[in-house]
XYZ file of C-alpha atoms in Angstrom:
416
model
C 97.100 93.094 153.032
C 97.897 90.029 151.530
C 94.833 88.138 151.816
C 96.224 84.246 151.105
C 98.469 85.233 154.837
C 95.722 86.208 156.470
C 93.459 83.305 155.526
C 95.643 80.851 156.248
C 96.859 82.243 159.180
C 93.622 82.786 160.930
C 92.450 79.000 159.970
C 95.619 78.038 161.965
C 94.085 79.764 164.846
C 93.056 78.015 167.730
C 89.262 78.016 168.856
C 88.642 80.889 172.050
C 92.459 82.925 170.154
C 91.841 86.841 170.170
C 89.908 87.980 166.867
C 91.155 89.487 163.835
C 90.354 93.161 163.746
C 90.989 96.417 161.470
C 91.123 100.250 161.802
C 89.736 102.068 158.841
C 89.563 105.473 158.290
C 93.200 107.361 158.077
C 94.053 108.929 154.610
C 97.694 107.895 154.858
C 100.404 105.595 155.633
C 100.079 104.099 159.484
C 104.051 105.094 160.787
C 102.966 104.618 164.438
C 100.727 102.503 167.106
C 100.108 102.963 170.772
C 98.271 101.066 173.109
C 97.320 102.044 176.660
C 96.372 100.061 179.816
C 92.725 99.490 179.016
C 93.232 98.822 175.687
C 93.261 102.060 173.869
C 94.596 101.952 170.524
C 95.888 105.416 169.218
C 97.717 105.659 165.478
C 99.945 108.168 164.012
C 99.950 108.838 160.207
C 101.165 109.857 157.099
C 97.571 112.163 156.703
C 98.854 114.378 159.994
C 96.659 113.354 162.434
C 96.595 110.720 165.059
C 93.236 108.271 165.586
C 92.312 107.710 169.101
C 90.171 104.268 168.886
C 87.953 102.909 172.117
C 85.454 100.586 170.186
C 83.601 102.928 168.760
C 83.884 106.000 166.234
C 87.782 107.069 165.550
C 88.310 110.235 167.214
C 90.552 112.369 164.827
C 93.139 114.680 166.666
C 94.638 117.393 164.449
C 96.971 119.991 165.265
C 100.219 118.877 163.455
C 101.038 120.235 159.781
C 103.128 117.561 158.577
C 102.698 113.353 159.209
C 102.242 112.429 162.733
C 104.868 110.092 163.021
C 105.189 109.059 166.357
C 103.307 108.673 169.970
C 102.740 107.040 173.171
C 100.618 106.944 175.900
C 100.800 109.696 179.350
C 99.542 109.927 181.926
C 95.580 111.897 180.999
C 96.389 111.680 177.546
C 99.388 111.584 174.145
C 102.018 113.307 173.523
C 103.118 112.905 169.721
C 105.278 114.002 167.139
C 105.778 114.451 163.406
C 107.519 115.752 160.483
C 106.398 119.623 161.194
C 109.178 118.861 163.919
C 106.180 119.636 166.642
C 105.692 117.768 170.090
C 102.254 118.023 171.242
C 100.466 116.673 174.339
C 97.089 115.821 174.057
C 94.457 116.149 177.018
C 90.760 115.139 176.331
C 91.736 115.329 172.725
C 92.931 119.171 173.079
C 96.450 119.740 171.593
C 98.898 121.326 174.084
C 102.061 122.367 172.141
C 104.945 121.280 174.592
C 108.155 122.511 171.577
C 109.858 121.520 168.987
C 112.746 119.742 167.465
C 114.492 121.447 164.325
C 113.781 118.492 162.609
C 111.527 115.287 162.393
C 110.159 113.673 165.170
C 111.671 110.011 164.974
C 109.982 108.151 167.980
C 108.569 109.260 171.578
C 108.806 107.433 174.826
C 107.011 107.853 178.073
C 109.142 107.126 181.789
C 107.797 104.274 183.960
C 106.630 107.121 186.337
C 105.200 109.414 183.844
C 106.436 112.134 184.329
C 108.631 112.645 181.722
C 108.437 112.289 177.483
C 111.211 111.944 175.684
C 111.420 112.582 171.836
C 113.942 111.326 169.277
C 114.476 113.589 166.129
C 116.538 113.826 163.258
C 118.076 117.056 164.058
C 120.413 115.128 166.583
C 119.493 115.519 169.449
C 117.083 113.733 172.025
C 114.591 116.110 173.993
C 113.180 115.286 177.608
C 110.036 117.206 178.239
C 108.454 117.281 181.937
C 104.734 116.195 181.703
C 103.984 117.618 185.570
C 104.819 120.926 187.244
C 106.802 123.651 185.029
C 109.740 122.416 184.448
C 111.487 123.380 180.895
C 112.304 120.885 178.803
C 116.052 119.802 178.448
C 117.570 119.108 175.193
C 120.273 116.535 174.566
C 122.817 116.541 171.722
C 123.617 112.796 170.372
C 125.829 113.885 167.021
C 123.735 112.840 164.082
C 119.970 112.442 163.780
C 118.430 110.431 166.596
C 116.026 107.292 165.326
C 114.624 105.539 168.537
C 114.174 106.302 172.706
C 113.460 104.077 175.098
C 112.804 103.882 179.016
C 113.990 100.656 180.492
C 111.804 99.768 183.737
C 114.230 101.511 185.996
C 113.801 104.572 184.398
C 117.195 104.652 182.695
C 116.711 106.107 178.990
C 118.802 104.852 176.497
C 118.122 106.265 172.441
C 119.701 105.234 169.280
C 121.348 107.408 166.368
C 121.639 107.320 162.787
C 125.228 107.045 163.144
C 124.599 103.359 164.368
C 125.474 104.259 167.931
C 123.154 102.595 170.977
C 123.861 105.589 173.923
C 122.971 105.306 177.513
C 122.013 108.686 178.871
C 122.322 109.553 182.677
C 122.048 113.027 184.189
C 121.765 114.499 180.436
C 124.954 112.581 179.602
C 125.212 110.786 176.612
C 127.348 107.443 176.740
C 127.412 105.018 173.308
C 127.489 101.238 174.931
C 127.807 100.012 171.736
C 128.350 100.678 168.318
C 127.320 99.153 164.434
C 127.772 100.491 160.906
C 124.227 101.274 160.441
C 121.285 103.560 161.750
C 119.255 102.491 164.794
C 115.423 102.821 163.960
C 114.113 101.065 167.021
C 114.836 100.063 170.397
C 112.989 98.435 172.988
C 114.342 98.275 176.724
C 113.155 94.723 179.060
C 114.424 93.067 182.269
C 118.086 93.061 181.858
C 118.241 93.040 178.186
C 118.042 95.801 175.299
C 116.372 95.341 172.285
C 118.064 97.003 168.998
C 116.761 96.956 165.390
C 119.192 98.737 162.806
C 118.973 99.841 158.797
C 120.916 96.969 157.663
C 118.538 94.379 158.894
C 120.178 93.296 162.253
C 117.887 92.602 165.699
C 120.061 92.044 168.322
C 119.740 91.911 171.955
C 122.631 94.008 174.362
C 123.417 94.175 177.807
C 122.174 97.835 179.236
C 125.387 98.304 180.824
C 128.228 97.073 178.592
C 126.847 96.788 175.263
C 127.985 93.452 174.746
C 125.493 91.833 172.091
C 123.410 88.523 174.282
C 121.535 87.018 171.305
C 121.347 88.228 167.697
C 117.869 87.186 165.419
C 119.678 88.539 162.126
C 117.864 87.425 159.397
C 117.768 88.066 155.281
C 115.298 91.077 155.450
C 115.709 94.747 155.934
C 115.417 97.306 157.620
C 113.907 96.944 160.716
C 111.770 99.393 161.355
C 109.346 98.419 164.769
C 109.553 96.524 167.690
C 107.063 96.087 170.808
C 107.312 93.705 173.761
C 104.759 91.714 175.619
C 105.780 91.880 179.796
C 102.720 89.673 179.728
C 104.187 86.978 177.788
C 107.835 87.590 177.429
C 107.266 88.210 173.283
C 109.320 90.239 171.489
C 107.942 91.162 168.215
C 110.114 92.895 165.427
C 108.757 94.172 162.190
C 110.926 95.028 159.311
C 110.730 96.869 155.567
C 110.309 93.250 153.863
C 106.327 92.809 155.483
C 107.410 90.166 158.079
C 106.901 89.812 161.443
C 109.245 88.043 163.991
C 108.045 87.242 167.763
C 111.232 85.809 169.821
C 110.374 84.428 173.104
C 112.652 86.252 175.501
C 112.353 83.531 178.409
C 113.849 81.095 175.502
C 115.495 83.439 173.330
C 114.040 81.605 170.129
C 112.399 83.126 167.243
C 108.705 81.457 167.656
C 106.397 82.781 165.089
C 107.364 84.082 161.700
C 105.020 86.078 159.038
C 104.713 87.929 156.305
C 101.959 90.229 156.955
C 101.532 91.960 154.280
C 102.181 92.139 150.114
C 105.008 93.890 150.267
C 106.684 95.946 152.947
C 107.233 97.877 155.232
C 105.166 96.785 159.047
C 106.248 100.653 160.426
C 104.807 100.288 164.093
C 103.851 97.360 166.271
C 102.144 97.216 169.534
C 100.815 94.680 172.234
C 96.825 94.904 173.788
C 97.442 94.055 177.676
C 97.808 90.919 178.077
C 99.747 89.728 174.647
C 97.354 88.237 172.871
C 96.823 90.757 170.313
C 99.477 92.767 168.686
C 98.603 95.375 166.385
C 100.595 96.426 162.924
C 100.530 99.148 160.397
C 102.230 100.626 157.770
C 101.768 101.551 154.262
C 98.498 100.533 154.659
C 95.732 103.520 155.637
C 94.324 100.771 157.939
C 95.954 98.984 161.378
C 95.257 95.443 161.779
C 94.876 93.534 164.945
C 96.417 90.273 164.777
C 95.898 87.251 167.308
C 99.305 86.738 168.308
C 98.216 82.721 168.253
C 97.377 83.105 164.265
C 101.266 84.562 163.139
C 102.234 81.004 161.760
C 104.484 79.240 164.403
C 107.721 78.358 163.023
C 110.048 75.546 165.037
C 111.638 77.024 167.792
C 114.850 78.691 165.996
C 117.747 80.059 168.183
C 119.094 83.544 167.754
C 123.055 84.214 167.550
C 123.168 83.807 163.633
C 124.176 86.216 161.137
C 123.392 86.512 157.854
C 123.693 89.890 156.355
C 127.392 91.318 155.221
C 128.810 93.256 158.024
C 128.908 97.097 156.875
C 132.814 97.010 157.195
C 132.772 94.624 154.146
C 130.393 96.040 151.711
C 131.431 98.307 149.333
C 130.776 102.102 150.369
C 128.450 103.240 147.787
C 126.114 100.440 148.852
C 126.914 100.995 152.274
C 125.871 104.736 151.826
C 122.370 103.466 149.997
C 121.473 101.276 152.634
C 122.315 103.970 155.481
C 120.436 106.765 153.829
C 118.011 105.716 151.269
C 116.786 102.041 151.243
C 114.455 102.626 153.796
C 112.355 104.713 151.287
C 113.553 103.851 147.979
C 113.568 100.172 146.576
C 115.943 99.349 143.299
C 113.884 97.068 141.342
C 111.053 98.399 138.267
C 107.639 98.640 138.924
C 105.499 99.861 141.741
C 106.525 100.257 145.199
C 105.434 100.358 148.387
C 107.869 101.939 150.130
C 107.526 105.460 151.564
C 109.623 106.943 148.383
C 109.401 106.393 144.552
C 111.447 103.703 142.993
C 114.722 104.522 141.926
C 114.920 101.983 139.143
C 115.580 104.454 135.947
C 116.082 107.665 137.882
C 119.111 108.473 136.047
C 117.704 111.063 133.383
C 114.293 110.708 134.720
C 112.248 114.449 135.412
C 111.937 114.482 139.304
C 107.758 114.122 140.424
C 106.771 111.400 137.359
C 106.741 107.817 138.074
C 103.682 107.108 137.610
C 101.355 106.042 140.402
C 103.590 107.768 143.176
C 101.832 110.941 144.920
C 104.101 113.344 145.220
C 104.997 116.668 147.294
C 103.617 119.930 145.296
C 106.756 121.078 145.160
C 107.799 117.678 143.435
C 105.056 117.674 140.697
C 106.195 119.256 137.490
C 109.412 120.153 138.895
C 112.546 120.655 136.461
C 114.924 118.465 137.915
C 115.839 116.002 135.670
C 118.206 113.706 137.994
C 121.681 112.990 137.215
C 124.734 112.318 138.827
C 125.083 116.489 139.486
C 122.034 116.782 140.681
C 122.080 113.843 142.925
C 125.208 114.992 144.410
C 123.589 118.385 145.436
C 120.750 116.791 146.342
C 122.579 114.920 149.412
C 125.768 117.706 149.014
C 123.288 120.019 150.641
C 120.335 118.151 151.854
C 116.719 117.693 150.521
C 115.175 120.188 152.562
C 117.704 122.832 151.178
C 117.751 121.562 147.547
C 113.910 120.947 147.107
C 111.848 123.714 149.512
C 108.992 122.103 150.901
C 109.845 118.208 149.678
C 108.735 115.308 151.776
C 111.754 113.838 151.533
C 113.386 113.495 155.146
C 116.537 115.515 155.866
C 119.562 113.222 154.640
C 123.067 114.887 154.429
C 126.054 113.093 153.364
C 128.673 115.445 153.889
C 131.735 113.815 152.164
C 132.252 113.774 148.141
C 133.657 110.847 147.783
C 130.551 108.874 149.870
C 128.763 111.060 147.122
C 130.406 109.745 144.328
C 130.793 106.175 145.357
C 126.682 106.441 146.112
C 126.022 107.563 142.429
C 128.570 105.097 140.997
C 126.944 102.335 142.832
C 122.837 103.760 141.697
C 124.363 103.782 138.552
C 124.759 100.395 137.813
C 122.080 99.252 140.670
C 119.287 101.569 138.753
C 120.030 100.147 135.384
């Protein structure tokens, strides 16, 4: 945490504002946050369990055998998911395995009724599993790997792909309202609006029927990578791979706070206490921090509908093809990095499993690879999960040769 922010954010804060608060005690990376009616915080992470936090003691729930990566809130309980591909339900801290995906869990949602979870995953499809009765779960195919669900108030469930496709799905059906050149990693459904966040940086708001895009918050940073939303206070807040986080006020539809909460990126997973004053924030981080909404430094009131990044029909396609599949884990530039992968400054003749400071998979560490542009193309020719057994390293594909070769043309010269 970058400790210069925090100070002078927290002086900025108003006498009676919500206080600053942590939760210490994971082993690992925060990738999700949940918070329930009463207050409840629960966090997913990167050491496979989830923390259920009421004031006192963390209460540690393990069952999954890979990173718990996502969760929300049911009715008596959790239901989460992670990168062993599992969906499991939790009642009074007892695991309850509803399935599994045939690949990783990417985000859960909970209906406004709660009687349904739905689960995103990168095997392509999104899963609805019945929380009441005994009911089978239904499985939905989306064509590529699924990022982000979410329940608008109605109970209408819309879910976002890696494709860059924003689908509405009724009666099981599928139906893209709108479309962009990059992955959806997060989605957030309010009052007449839809909330999308996408690999190549962009937050924009739709219409949940037509798709048309309302107000766009675009800004130089990327990806984005959480959102939450306040019905308590209309605030919107976005996190993205950069450290920053954005709160829009959706009665206004201005950005009105603005902060770079920690070092260095990523913020993974936001979520609001009731009532809005508080919005919690993790990522790579082993600890969640509680900000007071009131201490994110305000910014002037800035309107949305401004664009900044290059559209992905303009940028060349072996930078296009980085951004899509690997800059959400893998930064360019020397020295250490935050993000969820290794740097790829140098890789090019590099043994895979040695920069140093980076704790890698088993199956990583003293491996022979040494990468080059063959073995980079049958890394993604056939996917990591096929080329490496066992590696960490999320599922990416990229089926075509010549998005291959125009990647490692582009990591040549970007890597340098």
């Amino acid at each position: 945490m970058c400790r210069l922010v925090l100070a002078l954010a927290l002086a900025a804060a108003p006498a009676g504002a919500a206080d600053f608060a942590t939760l210490k005690g994971h082993g690992g990376p925060i990738m999700d946050i949940a918070v329930d009616a009463e207050g409840h915080v629960a966090t997913a992470s990167f050491d496979n369990t989830v923390g259920l936090w009421d004031g006192g003691a963390p209460r540690w729930l393990e069952a999954h055998e890979a990173a718990a990566t996502a969760l929300a809130f049911v009715p008596g309980g959790l239901v989460s998911g992670g990168d062993d591909f599992a969906v499991i339900r939790w009642r009074d801290g007892a695991p309850e395995a509803l399935g599994r995906h045939a690949g990783k869990v990417a985000d859960v949602a909970v209906s406004p009724d709660g009687r349904t979870a739905a689960t995103a995953s990168w095997d392509g499809t999104v899963a609805l599993w019945p929380l009441e009765g005994e009911a089978e779960a239904t499985s939905i195919p989306v064509g590529t790997g699924a990022g982000a669900v979410a329940f608008a108030e109605d109970g209408t469930l819309f879910a976002g792909t890696q494709g860059g496709d924003v689908l509405r799905i009724a009666d099981g059906t599928p139906r893209a309202i709108a479309r962009s050149g990059f992955g959806v990693n997060t989605l957030v459904a309010g009052p007449g609006w839809l909330a999308v966040g996408t690999v190549d940086g962009a937050t924009r708001i739709l219409d949940p029927e037509t798709g048309e895009t309302l107000h766009d918050f675009t800004l130089e940073r990327r990806p984005i990578l959480a959102m939450d939303w306040s019905p308590d206070t209309g605030m919107l807040a976005v996190g993205d791979g950069d450290g920053w986080i954005m709160v829009v006020d959706t009665s206004t539809w201005k950005i009105v706070r603005d902060v770079r909460a920690t070092r260095q990126g990523p913020v993974w997973a936001l979520a609001f206490a009731p009532g809005g004053a508080t919005l919690w924030a993790g990522g790579l981080d082993d600890v969640a921090y509680g900000w007071p909404v009131e201490a994110l430094d305000p910014t002037p009131a800035i309107d949305g509908d401004r664009a900044f990044l290059q559209a992905a029909s303009t940028m060349p396609n072996g930078e296009r093809q980085f951004v899509r599949k690997c800059s959400i884990c893998h930064a360019l530039e020397p020295g250490p990095s935050r993000r969820a992968g290794p740097t790829l400054h140098g890789v090019f003749g590099r043994r895979a499993g040695t920069v140093p400071g980076y704790r890698y998979s088993d199956t990583l560490t003293g491996s022979p690879i040494v990468w080059s542009a063959e073995t980079i193309d049958a890394l993604f020719d056939q996917g990591p999960d096929h080329y490496i057994p066992g590696t960490k390293m999320p599922m990416q594909v990229i089926g075509g040769a010549n998005d291959r070769a125009d990647l490692i043309a582009f990591l040549e010269t970007a890597t340098e």
